[in-house]
Coordinates of N, CA and C in Angstrom, one line a residue:
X1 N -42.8 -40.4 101.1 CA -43.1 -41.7 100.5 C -42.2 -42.8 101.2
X2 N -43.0 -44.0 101.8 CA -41.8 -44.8 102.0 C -41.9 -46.1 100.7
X3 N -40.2 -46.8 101.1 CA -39.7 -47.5 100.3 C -39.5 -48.2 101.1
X4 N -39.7 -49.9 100.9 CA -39.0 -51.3 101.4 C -37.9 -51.4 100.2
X5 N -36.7 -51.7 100.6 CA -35.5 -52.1 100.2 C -35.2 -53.3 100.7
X6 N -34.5 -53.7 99.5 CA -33.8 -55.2 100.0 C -32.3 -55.1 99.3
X7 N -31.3 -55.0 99.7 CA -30.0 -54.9 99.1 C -29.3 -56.0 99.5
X8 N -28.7 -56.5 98.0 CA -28.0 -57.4 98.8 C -26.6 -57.7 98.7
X9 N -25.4 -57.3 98.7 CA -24.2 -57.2 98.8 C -23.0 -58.4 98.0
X10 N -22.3 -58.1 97.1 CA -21.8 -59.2 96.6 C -20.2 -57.9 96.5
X11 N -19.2 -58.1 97.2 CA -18.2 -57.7 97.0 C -16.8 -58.8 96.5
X12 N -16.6 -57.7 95.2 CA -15.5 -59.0 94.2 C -14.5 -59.8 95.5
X13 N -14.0 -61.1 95.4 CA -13.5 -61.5 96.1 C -11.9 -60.9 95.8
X14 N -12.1 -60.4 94.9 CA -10.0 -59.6 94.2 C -9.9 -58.4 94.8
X15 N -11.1 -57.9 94.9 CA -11.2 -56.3 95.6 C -10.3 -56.3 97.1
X16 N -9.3 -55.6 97.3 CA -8.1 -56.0 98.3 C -9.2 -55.6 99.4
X17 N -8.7 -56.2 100.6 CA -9.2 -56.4 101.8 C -9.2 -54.7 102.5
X18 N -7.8 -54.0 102.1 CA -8.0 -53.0 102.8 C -9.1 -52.0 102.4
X19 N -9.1 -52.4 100.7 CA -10.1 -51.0 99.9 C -11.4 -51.5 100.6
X20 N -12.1 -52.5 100.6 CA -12.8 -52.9 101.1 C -13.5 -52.9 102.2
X21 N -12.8 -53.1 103.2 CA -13.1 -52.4 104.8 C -12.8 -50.9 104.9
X22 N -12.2 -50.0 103.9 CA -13.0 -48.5 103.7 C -13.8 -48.3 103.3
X23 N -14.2 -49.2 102.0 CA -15.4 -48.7 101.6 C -16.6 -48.8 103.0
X24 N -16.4 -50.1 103.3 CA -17.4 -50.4 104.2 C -17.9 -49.6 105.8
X25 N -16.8 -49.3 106.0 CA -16.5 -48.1 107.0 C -17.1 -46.7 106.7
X26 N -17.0 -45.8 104.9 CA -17.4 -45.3 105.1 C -19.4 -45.5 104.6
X27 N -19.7 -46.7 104.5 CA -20.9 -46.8 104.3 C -21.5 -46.7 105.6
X28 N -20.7 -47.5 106.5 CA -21.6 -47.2 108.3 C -22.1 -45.5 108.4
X29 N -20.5 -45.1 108.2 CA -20.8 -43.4 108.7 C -21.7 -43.4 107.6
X30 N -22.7 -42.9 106.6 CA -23.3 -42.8 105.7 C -24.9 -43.0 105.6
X31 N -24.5 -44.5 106.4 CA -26.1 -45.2 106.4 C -26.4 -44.3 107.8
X32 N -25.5 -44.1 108.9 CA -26.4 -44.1 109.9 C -26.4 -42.1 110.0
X33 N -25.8 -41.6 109.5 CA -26.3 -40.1 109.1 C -27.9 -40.2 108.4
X34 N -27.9 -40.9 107.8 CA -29.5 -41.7 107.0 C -30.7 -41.5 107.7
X35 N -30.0 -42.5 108.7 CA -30.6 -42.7 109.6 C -31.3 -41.7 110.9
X36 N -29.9 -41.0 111.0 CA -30.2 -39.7 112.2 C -31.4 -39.0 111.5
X37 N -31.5 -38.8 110.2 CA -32.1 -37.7 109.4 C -33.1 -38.3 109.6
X38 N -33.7 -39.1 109.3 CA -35.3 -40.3 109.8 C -35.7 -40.7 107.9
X39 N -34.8 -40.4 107.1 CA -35.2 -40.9 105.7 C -34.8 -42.2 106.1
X40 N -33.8 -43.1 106.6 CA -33.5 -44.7 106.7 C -34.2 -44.6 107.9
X41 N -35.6 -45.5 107.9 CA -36.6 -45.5 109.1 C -36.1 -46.8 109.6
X42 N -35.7 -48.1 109.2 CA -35.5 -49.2 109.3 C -34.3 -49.8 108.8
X43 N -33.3 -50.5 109.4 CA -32.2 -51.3 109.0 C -32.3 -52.8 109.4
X44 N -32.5 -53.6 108.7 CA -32.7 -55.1 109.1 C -31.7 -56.2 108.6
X45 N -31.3 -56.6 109.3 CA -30.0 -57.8 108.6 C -30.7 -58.6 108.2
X46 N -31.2 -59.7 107.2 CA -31.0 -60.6 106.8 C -30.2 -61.9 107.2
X47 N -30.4 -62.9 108.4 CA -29.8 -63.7 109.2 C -29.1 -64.8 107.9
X48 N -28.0 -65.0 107.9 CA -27.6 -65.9 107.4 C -26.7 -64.6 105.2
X49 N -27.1 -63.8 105.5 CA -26.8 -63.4 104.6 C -25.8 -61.8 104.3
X50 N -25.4 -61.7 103.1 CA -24.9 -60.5 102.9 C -25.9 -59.2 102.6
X51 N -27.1 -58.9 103.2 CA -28.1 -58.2 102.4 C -28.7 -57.8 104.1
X52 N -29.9 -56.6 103.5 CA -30.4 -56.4 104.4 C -31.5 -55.5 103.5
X53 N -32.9 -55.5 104.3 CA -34.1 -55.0 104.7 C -34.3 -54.2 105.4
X54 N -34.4 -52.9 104.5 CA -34.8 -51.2 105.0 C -35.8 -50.5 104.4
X55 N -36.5 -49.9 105.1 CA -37.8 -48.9 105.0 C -37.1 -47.7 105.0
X56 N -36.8 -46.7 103.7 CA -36.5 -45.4 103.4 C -38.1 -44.5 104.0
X57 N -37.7 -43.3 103.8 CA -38.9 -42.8 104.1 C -38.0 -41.0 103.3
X58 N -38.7 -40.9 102.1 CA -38.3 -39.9 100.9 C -39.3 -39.2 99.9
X59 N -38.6 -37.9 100.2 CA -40.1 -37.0 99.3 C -40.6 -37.3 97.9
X60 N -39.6 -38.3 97.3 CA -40.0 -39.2 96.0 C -39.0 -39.8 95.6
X61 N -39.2 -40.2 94.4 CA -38.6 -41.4 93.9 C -37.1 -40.8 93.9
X62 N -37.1 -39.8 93.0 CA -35.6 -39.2 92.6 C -34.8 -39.2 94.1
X63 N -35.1 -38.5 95.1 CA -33.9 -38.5 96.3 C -34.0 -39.5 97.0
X64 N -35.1 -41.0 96.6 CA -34.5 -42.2 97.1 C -33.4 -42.6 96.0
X65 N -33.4 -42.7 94.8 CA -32.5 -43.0 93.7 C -30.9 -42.4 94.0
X66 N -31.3 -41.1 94.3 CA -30.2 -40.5 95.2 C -29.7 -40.9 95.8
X67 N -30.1 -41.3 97.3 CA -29.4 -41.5 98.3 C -28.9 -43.3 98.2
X68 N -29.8 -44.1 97.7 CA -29.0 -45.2 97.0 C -27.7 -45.5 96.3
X69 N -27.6 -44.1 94.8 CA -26.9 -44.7 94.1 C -25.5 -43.8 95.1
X70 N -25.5 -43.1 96.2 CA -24.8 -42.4 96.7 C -24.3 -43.3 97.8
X71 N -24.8 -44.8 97.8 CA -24.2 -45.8 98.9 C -22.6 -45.8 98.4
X72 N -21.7 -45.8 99.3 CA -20.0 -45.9 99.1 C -20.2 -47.8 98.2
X73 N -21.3 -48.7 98.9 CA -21.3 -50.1 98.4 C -22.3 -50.0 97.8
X74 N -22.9 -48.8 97.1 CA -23.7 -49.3 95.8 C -23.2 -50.3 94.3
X75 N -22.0 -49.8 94.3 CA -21.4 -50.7 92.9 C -21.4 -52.0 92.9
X76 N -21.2 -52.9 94.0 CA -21.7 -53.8 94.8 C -22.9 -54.6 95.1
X77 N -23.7 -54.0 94.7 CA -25.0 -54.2 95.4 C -26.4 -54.6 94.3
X78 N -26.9 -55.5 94.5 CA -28.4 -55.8 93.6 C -29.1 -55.1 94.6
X79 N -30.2 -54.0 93.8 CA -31.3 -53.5 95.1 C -32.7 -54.0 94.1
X80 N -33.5 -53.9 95.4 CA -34.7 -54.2 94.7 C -35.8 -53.1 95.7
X81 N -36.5 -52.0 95.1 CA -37.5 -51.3 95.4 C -38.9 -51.6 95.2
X82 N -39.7 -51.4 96.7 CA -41.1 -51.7 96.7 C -41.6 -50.6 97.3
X83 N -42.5 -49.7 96.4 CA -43.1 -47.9 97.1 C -44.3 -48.9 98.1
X84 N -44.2 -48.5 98.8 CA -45.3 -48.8 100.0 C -46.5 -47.3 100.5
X85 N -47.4 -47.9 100.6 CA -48.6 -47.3 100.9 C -49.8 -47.7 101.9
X86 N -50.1 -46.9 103.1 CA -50.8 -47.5 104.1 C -52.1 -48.6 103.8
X87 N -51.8 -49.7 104.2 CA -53.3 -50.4 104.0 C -54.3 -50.5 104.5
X88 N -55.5 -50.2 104.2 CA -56.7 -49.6 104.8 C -57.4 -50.1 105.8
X89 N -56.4 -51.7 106.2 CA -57.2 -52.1 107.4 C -56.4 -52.5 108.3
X90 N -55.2 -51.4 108.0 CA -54.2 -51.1 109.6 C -54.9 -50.1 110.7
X91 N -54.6 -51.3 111.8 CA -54.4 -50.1 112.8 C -54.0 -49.6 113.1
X92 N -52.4 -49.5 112.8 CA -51.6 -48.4 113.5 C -51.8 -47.2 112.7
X93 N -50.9 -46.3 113.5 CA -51.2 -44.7 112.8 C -49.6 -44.7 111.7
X94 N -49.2 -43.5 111.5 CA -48.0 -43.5 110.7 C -46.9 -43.4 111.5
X95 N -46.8 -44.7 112.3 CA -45.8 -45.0 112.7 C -44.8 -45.8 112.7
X96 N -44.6 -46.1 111.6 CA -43.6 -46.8 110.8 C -42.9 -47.0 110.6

């Protein structure tokens, strides 16, 4: 099943600098094991912003919920989920 995601990042400004750039550190390592696996098909920054635009790709809803609420910057974060399904008058194949 894929998923468009839009997360977008709001970290307390009191939250000390150092806890902070751990957390964030260990979200890189995190997202991009994600990534290696081929469930995070897509990572997109958002120009001008703290957020970004990604295409999950997950055998359902529950182990996207999963691997979301298992973000190190999930507590952080407003997400917004869109289940995507091929539209019938694409031409590409399932390459996405």
């Amino acid at each position: 099943m894929l998923f468009h995601v839009r997360m977008d990042v709001n970290i307390p400004s009191t939250l000390p600098e150092a806890e902070a750039a751990a957390i964030k550190a260990r979200e890189k390592v995190y997202s991009q094991e994600l990534q290696a696996s081929g469930q995070w098909r897509h990572l997109w920054r958002i120009a001008g912003q703290y957020s970004n635009i990604s295409v999950f790709d997950t055998a359902s809803v529950d182990e996207l919920h999963t691997l979301l609420s298992t973000l190190p910057l999930f507590p952080f974060m407003k997400i917004d989920v869109m289940p995507l399904c091929r539209h019938p008058s694409s031409i590409r194949s399932n390459d996405l």
